[in-house]
Amino acid sequence: MPDLLLYFSTVACWLLLAGAAWRASRPAAASATPVLRAGPRLEVALVPVALVLHGMLLYRHVVDPEGLDLGVANAISMLVWLTVLIYWLAGLAYQGLAGILGLMAPVALLAVLLQIVIPTRHVVTYGGDPLFALHFGIAMLAYSLFIVATVHALVMLAEEKWLHRGMLPPFLDRLPPLLEMEALLFRILLAAFVLLTLTLVSGMTFSERLFHKPFTFSDKTVFAIVSWFIFGGLLVGHYARGWRGRKAVHWTLAGSTALLIAYVGSKVALELVLKQ
């Protein structure tokens, strides 16, 4: 499939999903049962197609004869793709979570458009080293799970706000109860924290083999360690002192912000600002 057709097909799928989500969130849709029923059917049919097309697009742009092209646009698009994939898989187990896919569709659409607008190139050579592949896979999954946790926390804030008003928009009405959402948030955070720990330990221990240079405390590493302490503190506070509710959400957002600066922020600064 030519790149232009692949871009068009991927954008069209995410655009349709974003449009369906917007239509379902309108107040007028709350009393229109056919619209509400049409939304999930469209998501079930289109999300796997969009994920496959988006994945094909990433493969064509990331996999390079010299290694992996992890330019900022490709990196963001990959993280968003993994986040949507995780939510889609989670939605198979927790039916109510499927509504969040509608929120992620505009983000996925922007990620694909970003690849068109700023086609930066940053090739990382790894020579087929399985250790690098393992480190990279764990790191991407950790970052994606933290993005999932961030979206989850924001949805919990919105759900709490609307519950106080005595009503819920259609896409929030299908979500699991707030307490179940909170329990799921901490499961996600625990899994992501373990993966982030493995990422940091492997990066520090095998720096010369992975990146062909000794380990140094760069801005990226410092912010990643800061986020590790934030998430570690949150998990200790939750399991030892019962932290939950808004405190848990705010700590999650703080840790995710530090991690976003560590990975995406450093890439934007190096590739778009400093042109390195």
PDB file of C-alpha atoms in Angstrom:
ATOM      1  CA  MET A   1       0.000   0.000   0.000  1.00  0.00           C
ATOM      2  CA  PRO A   2       1.532   3.367  -1.037  1.00  0.00           C
ATOM      3  CA  ASP A   3       2.365   5.736   1.810  1.00  0.00           C
ATOM      4  CA  LEU A   4      -0.150   8.355   0.680  1.00  0.00           C
ATOM      5  CA  LEU A   5      -3.016   5.845   0.654  1.00  0.00           C
ATOM      6  CA  LEU A   6      -1.892   4.451   3.997  1.00  0.00           C
ATOM      7  CA  TYR A   7      -1.803   7.934   5.531  1.00  0.00           C
ATOM      8  CA  PHE A   8      -5.237   8.748   4.113  1.00  0.00           C
ATOM      9  CA  SER A   9      -6.798   5.483   5.309  1.00  0.00           C
ATOM     10  CA  THR A  10      -5.341   5.817   8.822  1.00  0.00           C
ATOM     11  CA  VAL A  11      -6.404   9.458   9.171  1.00  0.00           C
ATOM     12  CA  ALA A  12      -9.892   8.613   7.855  1.00  0.00           C
ATOM     13  CA  CYS A  13     -10.371   5.843  10.450  1.00  0.00           C
ATOM     14  CA  TRP A  14      -9.275   7.978  13.395  1.00  0.00           C
ATOM     15  CA  LEU A  15     -11.330  10.912  12.077  1.00  0.00           C
ATOM     16  CA  LEU A  16     -14.469   8.771  11.893  1.00  0.00           C
ATOM     17  CA  LEU A  17     -13.905   7.508  15.426  1.00  0.00           C
ATOM     18  CA  ALA A  18     -13.287  11.031  16.733  1.00  0.00           C
ATOM     19  CA  GLY A  19     -16.467  12.230  14.999  1.00  0.00           C
ATOM     20  CA  ALA A  20     -18.496   9.374  16.476  1.00  0.00           C
ATOM     21  CA  ALA A  21     -17.139  10.147  19.963  1.00  0.00           C
ATOM     22  CA  TRP A  22     -17.975  13.849  19.605  1.00  0.00           C
ATOM     23  CA  ARG A  23     -21.483  13.034  18.425  1.00  0.00           C
ATOM     24  CA  ALA A  24     -22.053  10.619  21.305  1.00  0.00           C
ATOM     25  CA  SER A  25     -20.859  13.214  23.852  1.00  0.00           C
ATOM     26  CA  ARG A  26     -23.354  15.878  22.734  1.00  0.00           C
ATOM     27  CA  PRO A  27     -26.190  16.525  25.205  1.00  0.00           C
ATOM     28  CA  ALA A  28     -28.758  15.858  22.484  1.00  0.00           C
ATOM     29  CA  ALA A  29     -27.371  12.356  22.110  1.00  0.00           C
ATOM     30  CA  ALA A  30     -28.232  11.507  25.687  1.00  0.00           C
ATOM     31  CA  SER A  31     -31.880  11.009  24.796  1.00  0.00           C
ATOM     32  CA  ALA A  32     -31.220   9.440  21.429  1.00  0.00           C
ATOM     33  CA  THR A  33     -30.895   5.722  22.001  1.00  0.00           C
ATOM     34  CA  PRO A  34     -29.996   4.833  18.357  1.00  0.00           C
ATOM     35  CA  VAL A  35     -26.989   7.177  18.450  1.00  0.00           C
ATOM     36  CA  LEU A  36     -25.700   5.677  21.669  1.00  0.00           C
ATOM     37  CA  ARG A  37     -26.031   2.173  20.294  1.00  0.00           C
ATOM     38  CA  ALA A  38     -24.325   3.078  17.049  1.00  0.00           C
ATOM     39  CA  GLY A  39     -21.219   4.436  18.834  1.00  0.00           C
ATOM     40  CA  PRO A  40     -19.936   1.188  20.350  1.00  0.00           C
ATOM     41  CA  ARG A  41     -20.657  -0.755  17.123  1.00  0.00           C
ATOM     42  CA  LEU A  42     -18.587   1.730  15.138  1.00  0.00           C
ATOM     43  CA  GLU A  43     -15.745   1.539  17.680  1.00  0.00           C
ATOM     44  CA  VAL A  44     -15.748  -2.260  17.660  1.00  0.00           C
ATOM     45  CA  ALA A  45     -15.498  -2.307  13.863  1.00  0.00           C
ATOM     46  CA  LEU A  46     -13.119   0.602  13.271  1.00  0.00           C
ATOM     47  CA  VAL A  47     -10.646   0.559  16.164  1.00  0.00           C
ATOM     48  CA  PRO A  48      -8.912  -2.704  15.117  1.00  0.00           C
ATOM     49  CA  VAL A  49      -8.732  -1.462  11.516  1.00  0.00           C
ATOM     50  CA  ALA A  50      -7.289   1.888  12.626  1.00  0.00           C
ATOM     51  CA  LEU A  51      -4.759   0.128  14.860  1.00  0.00           C
ATOM     52  CA  VAL A  52      -3.590  -2.155  12.038  1.00  0.00           C
ATOM     53  CA  LEU A  53      -3.242   0.728   9.569  1.00  0.00           C
ATOM     54  CA  HIS A  54      -1.496   2.909  12.155  1.00  0.00           C
ATOM     55  CA  GLY A  55       0.818   0.002  12.994  1.00  0.00           C
ATOM     56  CA  MET A  56       1.694  -0.480   9.321  1.00  0.00           C
ATOM     57  CA  LEU A  57       2.453   3.227   9.049  1.00  0.00           C
ATOM     58  CA  LEU A  58       4.740   3.068  12.083  1.00  0.00           C
ATOM     59  CA  TYR A  59       6.546   0.007  10.740  1.00  0.00           C
ATOM     60  CA  ARG A  60       7.282   1.758   7.453  1.00  0.00           C
ATOM     61  CA  HIS A  61       8.612   4.876   9.147  1.00  0.00           C
ATOM     62  CA  VAL A  62      10.336   3.472  12.236  1.00  0.00           C
ATOM     63  CA  VAL A  63      12.073   0.356  10.895  1.00  0.00           C
ATOM     64  CA  ASP A  64      15.091   1.571   8.924  1.00  0.00           C
ATOM     65  CA  PRO A  65      17.927  -0.397   7.238  1.00  0.00           C
ATOM     66  CA  GLU A  66      20.321   1.376   9.642  1.00  0.00           C
ATOM     67  CA  GLY A  67      18.266   0.707  12.777  1.00  0.00           C
ATOM     68  CA  LEU A  68      15.173   2.413  14.224  1.00  0.00           C
ATOM     69  CA  ASP A  69      14.087   5.917  13.241  1.00  0.00           C
ATOM     70  CA  LEU A  70      12.940   7.297  16.598  1.00  0.00           C
ATOM     71  CA  GLY A  71      12.418  10.898  15.554  1.00  0.00           C
ATOM     72  CA  VAL A  72      10.086  12.879  17.805  1.00  0.00           C
ATOM     73  CA  ALA A  73       7.025  12.455  15.542  1.00  0.00           C
ATOM     74  CA  ASN A  74       7.586   8.705  15.184  1.00  0.00           C
ATOM     75  CA  ALA A  75       8.186   8.326  18.934  1.00  0.00           C
ATOM     76  CA  ILE A  76       4.996  10.205  19.868  1.00  0.00           C
ATOM     77  CA  SER A  77       2.959   8.295  17.292  1.00  0.00           C
ATOM     78  CA  MET A  78       4.311   4.973  18.606  1.00  0.00           C
ATOM     79  CA  LEU A  79       3.455   5.844  22.214  1.00  0.00           C
ATOM     80  CA  VAL A  80      -0.068   6.928  21.257  1.00  0.00           C
ATOM     81  CA  TRP A  81      -0.547   3.754  19.179  1.00  0.00           C
ATOM     82  CA  LEU A  82       0.549   1.575  22.116  1.00  0.00           C
ATOM     83  CA  THR A  83      -1.746   3.518  24.470  1.00  0.00           C
ATOM     84  CA  VAL A  84      -4.781   2.992  22.238  1.00  0.00           C
ATOM     85  CA  LEU A  85      -3.855  -0.685  21.799  1.00  0.00           C
ATOM     86  CA  ILE A  86      -3.689  -1.150  25.579  1.00  0.00           C
ATOM     87  CA  TYR A  87      -7.058   0.556  26.056  1.00  0.00           C
ATOM     88  CA  TRP A  88      -8.604  -1.527  23.267  1.00  0.00           C
ATOM     89  CA  LEU A  89      -7.350  -4.763  24.869  1.00  0.00           C
ATOM     90  CA  ALA A  90      -8.483  -3.565  28.311  1.00  0.00           C
ATOM     91  CA  GLY A  91     -11.882  -2.742  26.823  1.00  0.00           C
ATOM     92  CA  LEU A  92     -12.303  -6.431  25.920  1.00  0.00           C
ATOM     93  CA  ALA A  93     -12.085  -7.288  29.630  1.00  0.00           C
ATOM     94  CA  TYR A  94     -13.803  -4.160  30.997  1.00  0.00           C
ATOM     95  CA  GLN A  95     -16.600  -3.278  28.570  1.00  0.00           C
ATOM     96  CA  GLY A  96     -17.119   0.200  30.012  1.00  0.00           C
ATOM     97  CA  LEU A  97     -13.546   1.250  29.127  1.00  0.00           C
ATOM     98  CA  ALA A  98     -14.384   1.122  25.418  1.00  0.00           C
ATOM     99  CA  GLY A  99     -15.849   4.623  25.754  1.00  0.00           C
ATOM    100  CA  ILE A 100     -12.374   6.017  26.479  1.00  0.00           C
ATOM    101  CA  LEU A 101     -11.271   4.928  23.004  1.00  0.00           C
ATOM    102  CA  GLY A 102     -13.397   7.764  21.677  1.00  0.00           C
ATOM    103  CA  LEU A 103     -11.321  10.203  23.733  1.00  0.00           C
ATOM    104  CA  MET A 104      -8.089   8.703  22.378  1.00  0.00           C
ATOM    105  CA  ALA A 105      -9.164   8.826  18.718  1.00  0.00           C
ATOM    106  CA  PRO A 106      -8.472  12.596  18.274  1.00  0.00           C
ATOM    107  CA  VAL A 107      -5.071  12.122  19.960  1.00  0.00           C
ATOM    108  CA  ALA A 108      -4.214   9.273  17.576  1.00  0.00           C
ATOM    109  CA  LEU A 109      -5.359  11.424  14.661  1.00  0.00           C
ATOM    110  CA  LEU A 110      -3.041  14.258  15.758  1.00  0.00           C
ATOM    111  CA  ALA A 111      -0.168  11.789  16.199  1.00  0.00           C
ATOM    112  CA  VAL A 112      -0.509  10.583  12.590  1.00  0.00           C
ATOM    113  CA  LEU A 113      -0.765  14.160  11.297  1.00  0.00           C
ATOM    114  CA  LEU A 114       2.340  15.007  13.329  1.00  0.00           C
ATOM    115  CA  GLN A 115       4.297  12.443  11.337  1.00  0.00           C
ATOM    116  CA  ILE A 116       3.322  14.305   8.178  1.00  0.00           C
ATOM    117  CA  VAL A 117       3.987  17.815   9.484  1.00  0.00           C
ATOM    118  CA  ILE A 118       7.342  17.254  11.239  1.00  0.00           C
ATOM    119  CA  PRO A 119       9.077  14.241   9.644  1.00  0.00           C
ATOM    120  CA  THR A 120      12.192  14.430  11.861  1.00  0.00           C
ATOM    121  CA  ARG A 121      14.815  11.705  11.575  1.00  0.00           C
ATOM    122  CA  HIS A 122      16.783  10.254  14.479  1.00  0.00           C
ATOM    123  CA  VAL A 123      18.100   6.780  13.666  1.00  0.00           C
ATOM    124  CA  VAL A 124      19.215   4.602  16.558  1.00  0.00           C
ATOM    125  CA  THR A 125      21.493   1.760  15.479  1.00  0.00           C
ATOM    126  CA  TYR A 126      21.368  -1.402  17.522  1.00  0.00           C
ATOM    127  CA  GLY A 127      22.743  -4.113  15.232  1.00  0.00           C
ATOM    128  CA  GLY A 128      20.044  -6.618  16.131  1.00  0.00           C
ATOM    129  CA  ASP A 129      21.163  -6.744  19.782  1.00  0.00           C
ATOM    130  CA  PRO A 130      18.407  -8.627  21.690  1.00  0.00           C
ATOM    131  CA  LEU A 131      19.241  -6.708  24.883  1.00  0.00           C
ATOM    132  CA  PHE A 132      18.520  -3.403  23.138  1.00  0.00           C
ATOM    133  CA  ALA A 133      15.277  -4.789  21.707  1.00  0.00           C
ATOM    134  CA  LEU A 134      14.223  -5.933  25.193  1.00  0.00           C
ATOM    135  CA  HIS A 135      15.207  -2.607  26.803  1.00  0.00           C
ATOM    136  CA  PHE A 136      13.397  -0.620  24.109  1.00  0.00           C
ATOM    137  CA  GLY A 137      10.250  -2.762  24.291  1.00  0.00           C
ATOM    138  CA  ILE A 138      10.056  -2.522  28.093  1.00  0.00           C
ATOM    139  CA  ALA A 139      10.641   1.249  28.003  1.00  0.00           C
ATOM    140  CA  MET A 140       7.942   1.884  25.380  1.00  0.00           C
ATOM    141  CA  LEU A 141       5.465  -0.300  27.261  1.00  0.00           C
ATOM    142  CA  ALA A 142       6.274   1.494  30.537  1.00  0.00           C
ATOM    143  CA  TYR A 143       5.780   4.946  28.996  1.00  0.00           C
ATOM    144  CA  SER A 144       2.549   3.825  27.323  1.00  0.00           C
ATOM    145  CA  LEU A 145       1.157   2.398  30.567  1.00  0.00           C
ATOM    146  CA  PHE A 146       1.903   5.673  32.322  1.00  0.00           C
ATOM    147  CA  ILE A 147       0.046   7.517  29.548  1.00  0.00           C
ATOM    148  CA  VAL A 148      -2.852   5.104  30.085  1.00  0.00           C
ATOM    149  CA  ALA A 149      -2.685   5.907  33.814  1.00  0.00           C
ATOM    150  CA  THR A 150      -2.712   9.642  33.031  1.00  0.00           C
ATOM    151  CA  VAL A 151      -5.768   9.352  30.788  1.00  0.00           C
ATOM    152  CA  HIS A 152      -7.379   7.134  33.412  1.00  0.00           C
ATOM    153  CA  ALA A 153      -6.713   9.726  36.132  1.00  0.00           C
ATOM    154  CA  LEU A 154      -8.149  12.555  34.035  1.00  0.00           C
ATOM    155  CA  VAL A 155     -11.265  10.507  33.268  1.00  0.00           C
ATOM    156  CA  MET A 156     -11.654   9.797  36.995  1.00  0.00           C
ATOM    157  CA  LEU A 157     -11.516  13.540  37.723  1.00  0.00           C
ATOM    158  CA  ALA A 158     -14.174  14.157  35.057  1.00  0.00           C
ATOM    159  CA  GLU A 159     -16.310  11.279  36.350  1.00  0.00           C
ATOM    160  CA  GLU A 160     -16.153  12.633  39.927  1.00  0.00           C
ATOM    161  CA  LYS A 161     -17.009  16.149  38.736  1.00  0.00           C
ATOM    162  CA  TRP A 162     -20.065  14.994  36.765  1.00  0.00           C
ATOM    163  CA  LEU A 163     -21.243  12.716  39.575  1.00  0.00           C
ATOM    164  CA  HIS A 164     -21.371  15.748  41.870  1.00  0.00           C
ATOM    165  CA  ARG A 165     -23.649  17.368  39.285  1.00  0.00           C
ATOM    166  CA  GLY A 166     -25.957  14.362  39.422  1.00  0.00           C
ATOM    167  CA  MET A 167     -25.540  13.398  35.759  1.00  0.00           C
ATOM    168  CA  LEU A 168     -23.022  11.789  33.433  1.00  0.00           C
ATOM    169  CA  PRO A 169     -22.306  12.336  29.727  1.00  0.00           C
ATOM    170  CA  PRO A 170     -22.994   9.234  27.589  1.00  0.00           C
ATOM    171  CA  PHE A 171     -19.356   8.142  27.279  1.00  0.00           C
ATOM    172  CA  LEU A 172     -18.830   8.425  31.068  1.00  0.00           C
ATOM    173  CA  ASP A 173     -22.110   6.688  31.834  1.00  0.00           C
ATOM    174  CA  ARG A 174     -20.738   3.417  30.416  1.00  0.00           C
ATOM    175  CA  LEU A 175     -17.573   3.484  32.546  1.00  0.00           C
ATOM    176  CA  PRO A 176     -17.076   1.148  35.534  1.00  0.00           C
ATOM    177  CA  PRO A 177     -17.896   2.631  38.980  1.00  0.00           C
ATOM    178  CA  LEU A 178     -15.412   5.167  40.343  1.00  0.00           C
ATOM    179  CA  LEU A 179     -14.026   2.803  43.004  1.00  0.00           C
ATOM    180  CA  GLU A 180     -13.401   0.132  40.361  1.00  0.00           C
ATOM    181  CA  MET A 181     -11.710   2.734  38.145  1.00  0.00           C
ATOM    182  CA  GLU A 182      -9.453   3.685  41.063  1.00  0.00           C
ATOM    183  CA  ALA A 183      -8.506   0.060  41.763  1.00  0.00           C
ATOM    184  CA  LEU A 184      -7.678  -0.385  38.078  1.00  0.00           C
ATOM    185  CA  LEU A 185      -5.562   2.790  38.139  1.00  0.00           C
ATOM    186  CA  PHE A 186      -3.298   1.367  40.846  1.00  0.00           C
ATOM    187  CA  ARG A 187      -2.935  -1.932  38.996  1.00  0.00           C
ATOM    188  CA  ILE A 188      -1.807   0.014  35.919  1.00  0.00           C
ATOM    189  CA  LEU A 189       0.576   2.152  37.987  1.00  0.00           C
ATOM    190  CA  LEU A 190       2.111  -0.884  39.689  1.00  0.00           C
ATOM    191  CA  ALA A 191       2.754  -2.643  36.359  1.00  0.00           C
ATOM    192  CA  ALA A 192       4.147   0.559  34.815  1.00  0.00           C
ATOM    193  CA  PHE A 193       6.376   1.212  37.847  1.00  0.00           C
ATOM    194  CA  VAL A 194       7.912  -2.272  37.622  1.00  0.00           C
ATOM    195  CA  LEU A 195       8.609  -1.755  33.897  1.00  0.00           C
ATOM    196  CA  LEU A 196      10.058   1.729  34.518  1.00  0.00           C
ATOM    197  CA  THR A 197      12.347   0.258  37.195  1.00  0.00           C
ATOM    198  CA  LEU A 198      13.588  -2.376  34.735  1.00  0.00           C
ATOM    199  CA  THR A 199      14.121   0.344  32.116  1.00  0.00           C
ATOM    200  CA  LEU A 200      16.217   2.515  34.440  1.00  0.00           C
ATOM    201  CA  VAL A 201      18.239  -0.385  35.823  1.00  0.00           C
ATOM    202  CA  SER A 202      19.005  -1.848  32.379  1.00  0.00           C
ATOM    203  CA  GLY A 203      19.836   1.596  30.977  1.00  0.00           C
ATOM    204  CA  MET A 204      22.282   2.352  33.797  1.00  0.00           C
ATOM    205  CA  THR A 205      23.825  -1.116  33.943  1.00  0.00           C
ATOM    206  CA  PHE A 206      24.229  -1.771  30.214  1.00  0.00           C
ATOM    207  CA  SER A 207      24.654   1.803  28.959  1.00  0.00           C
ATOM    208  CA  GLU A 208      27.799   1.108  26.906  1.00  0.00           C
ATOM    209  CA  ARG A 209      26.306  -1.938  25.217  1.00  0.00           C
ATOM    210  CA  LEU A 210      22.909  -0.305  24.628  1.00  0.00           C
ATOM    211  CA  PHE A 211      23.919   3.242  23.662  1.00  0.00           C
ATOM    212  CA  HIS A 212      27.673   2.838  22.957  1.00  0.00           C
ATOM    213  CA  LYS A 213      28.630   5.355  25.667  1.00  0.00           C
ATOM    214  CA  PRO A 214      29.140   5.367  29.456  1.00  0.00           C
ATOM    215  CA  PHE A 215      26.152   6.174  31.648  1.00  0.00           C
ATOM    216  CA  THR A 216      25.732   9.875  32.485  1.00  0.00           C
ATOM    217  CA  PHE A 217      23.098  11.824  34.401  1.00  0.00           C
ATOM    218  CA  SER A 218      21.481  13.693  31.505  1.00  0.00           C
ATOM    219  CA  ASP A 219      18.330  15.811  31.819  1.00  0.00           C
ATOM    220  CA  LYS A 220      16.349  12.874  30.430  1.00  0.00           C
ATOM    221  CA  THR A 221      17.724  10.515  33.087  1.00  0.00           C
ATOM    222  CA  VAL A 222      17.181  12.981  35.937  1.00  0.00           C
ATOM    223  CA  PHE A 223      13.508  13.552  35.043  1.00  0.00           C
ATOM    224  CA  ALA A 224      12.987   9.793  34.608  1.00  0.00           C
ATOM    225  CA  ILE A 225      14.420   9.197  38.111  1.00  0.00           C
ATOM    226  CA  VAL A 226      12.247  12.008  39.523  1.00  0.00           C
ATOM    227  CA  SER A 227       9.158  10.362  38.006  1.00  0.00           C
ATOM    228  CA  TRP A 228      10.275   7.002  39.469  1.00  0.00           C
ATOM    229  CA  PHE A 229      10.399   8.536  42.959  1.00  0.00           C
ATOM    230  CA  ILE A 230       6.991  10.199  42.472  1.00  0.00           C
ATOM    231  CA  PHE A 231       5.292   7.004  41.340  1.00  0.00           C
ATOM    232  CA  GLY A 232       7.130   4.963  43.981  1.00  0.00           C
ATOM    233  CA  GLY A 233       6.001   7.404  46.664  1.00  0.00           C
ATOM    234  CA  LEU A 234       2.422   7.216  45.413  1.00  0.00           C
ATOM    235  CA  LEU A 235       2.386   3.413  45.489  1.00  0.00           C
ATOM    236  CA  VAL A 236       3.913   3.313  48.989  1.00  0.00           C
ATOM    237  CA  GLY A 237       1.423   5.937  50.151  1.00  0.00           C
ATOM    238  CA  HIS A 238      -1.486   3.974  48.695  1.00  0.00           C
ATOM    239  CA  TYR A 239      -0.601   0.527  50.006  1.00  0.00           C
ATOM    240  CA  ALA A 240       0.841   1.696  53.366  1.00  0.00           C
ATOM    241  CA  ARG A 241      -1.343   4.703  54.198  1.00  0.00           C
ATOM    242  CA  GLY A 242      -4.400   4.255  52.010  1.00  0.00           C
ATOM    243  CA  TRP A 243      -3.849   7.240  49.693  1.00  0.00           C
ATOM    244  CA  ARG A 244      -6.598   7.438  47.102  1.00  0.00           C
ATOM    245  CA  GLY A 245      -9.001   9.824  45.414  1.00  0.00           C
ATOM    246  CA  ARG A 246      -7.764  13.205  44.259  1.00  0.00           C
ATOM    247  CA  LYS A 247      -4.408  12.834  46.002  1.00  0.00           C
ATOM    248  CA  ALA A 248      -3.685   9.722  43.920  1.00  0.00           C
ATOM    249  CA  VAL A 249      -4.816  11.463  40.742  1.00  0.00           C
ATOM    250  CA  HIS A 250      -2.637  14.528  41.384  1.00  0.00           C
ATOM    251  CA  TRP A 251       0.442  12.396  42.142  1.00  0.00           C
ATOM    252  CA  THR A 252      -0.200  10.432  38.951  1.00  0.00           C
ATOM    253  CA  LEU A 253      -0.375  13.606  36.886  1.00  0.00           C
ATOM    254  CA  ALA A 254       2.811  14.957  38.519  1.00  0.00           C
ATOM    255  CA  GLY A 255       4.753  11.760  37.818  1.00  0.00           C
ATOM    256  CA  SER A 256       3.474  11.571  34.244  1.00  0.00           C
ATOM    257  CA  THR A 257       4.489  15.184  33.628  1.00  0.00           C
ATOM    258  CA  ALA A 258       8.053  14.439  34.772  1.00  0.00           C
ATOM    259  CA  LEU A 259       8.173  11.335  32.568  1.00  0.00           C
ATOM    260  CA  LEU A 260       6.789  13.262  29.593  1.00  0.00           C
ATOM    261  CA  ILE A 261       9.518  15.867  30.011  1.00  0.00           C
ATOM    262  CA  ALA A 262      12.106  13.080  30.324  1.00  0.00           C
ATOM    263  CA  TYR A 263      11.267  11.379  27.036  1.00  0.00           C
ATOM    264  CA  VAL A 264       9.196  13.576  24.746  1.00  0.00           C
ATOM    265  CA  GLY A 265      10.453  16.907  26.113  1.00  0.00           C
ATOM    266  CA  SER A 266      14.105  15.943  25.674  1.00  0.00           C
ATOM    267  CA  LYS A 267      13.466  14.743  22.109  1.00  0.00           C
ATOM    268  CA  VAL A 268      11.630  17.955  21.198  1.00  0.00           C
ATOM    269  CA  ALA A 269      14.465  20.062  22.645  1.00  0.00           C
ATOM    270  CA  LEU A 270      17.208  18.100  20.866  1.00  0.00           C
ATOM    271  CA  GLU A 271      15.559  17.509  17.493  1.00  0.00           C
ATOM    272  CA  LEU A 272      13.372  20.576  16.957  1.00  0.00           C
ATOM    273  CA  VAL A 273      15.119  23.280  18.992  1.00  0.00           C
ATOM    274  CA  LEU A 274      18.794  22.319  18.975  1.00  0.00           C
ATOM    275  CA  LYS A 275      18.578  20.407  15.641  1.00  0.00           C
ATOM    276  CA  GLN A 276      20.714  17.525  16.937  1.00  0.00           C
TER     277      GLN A 276
END
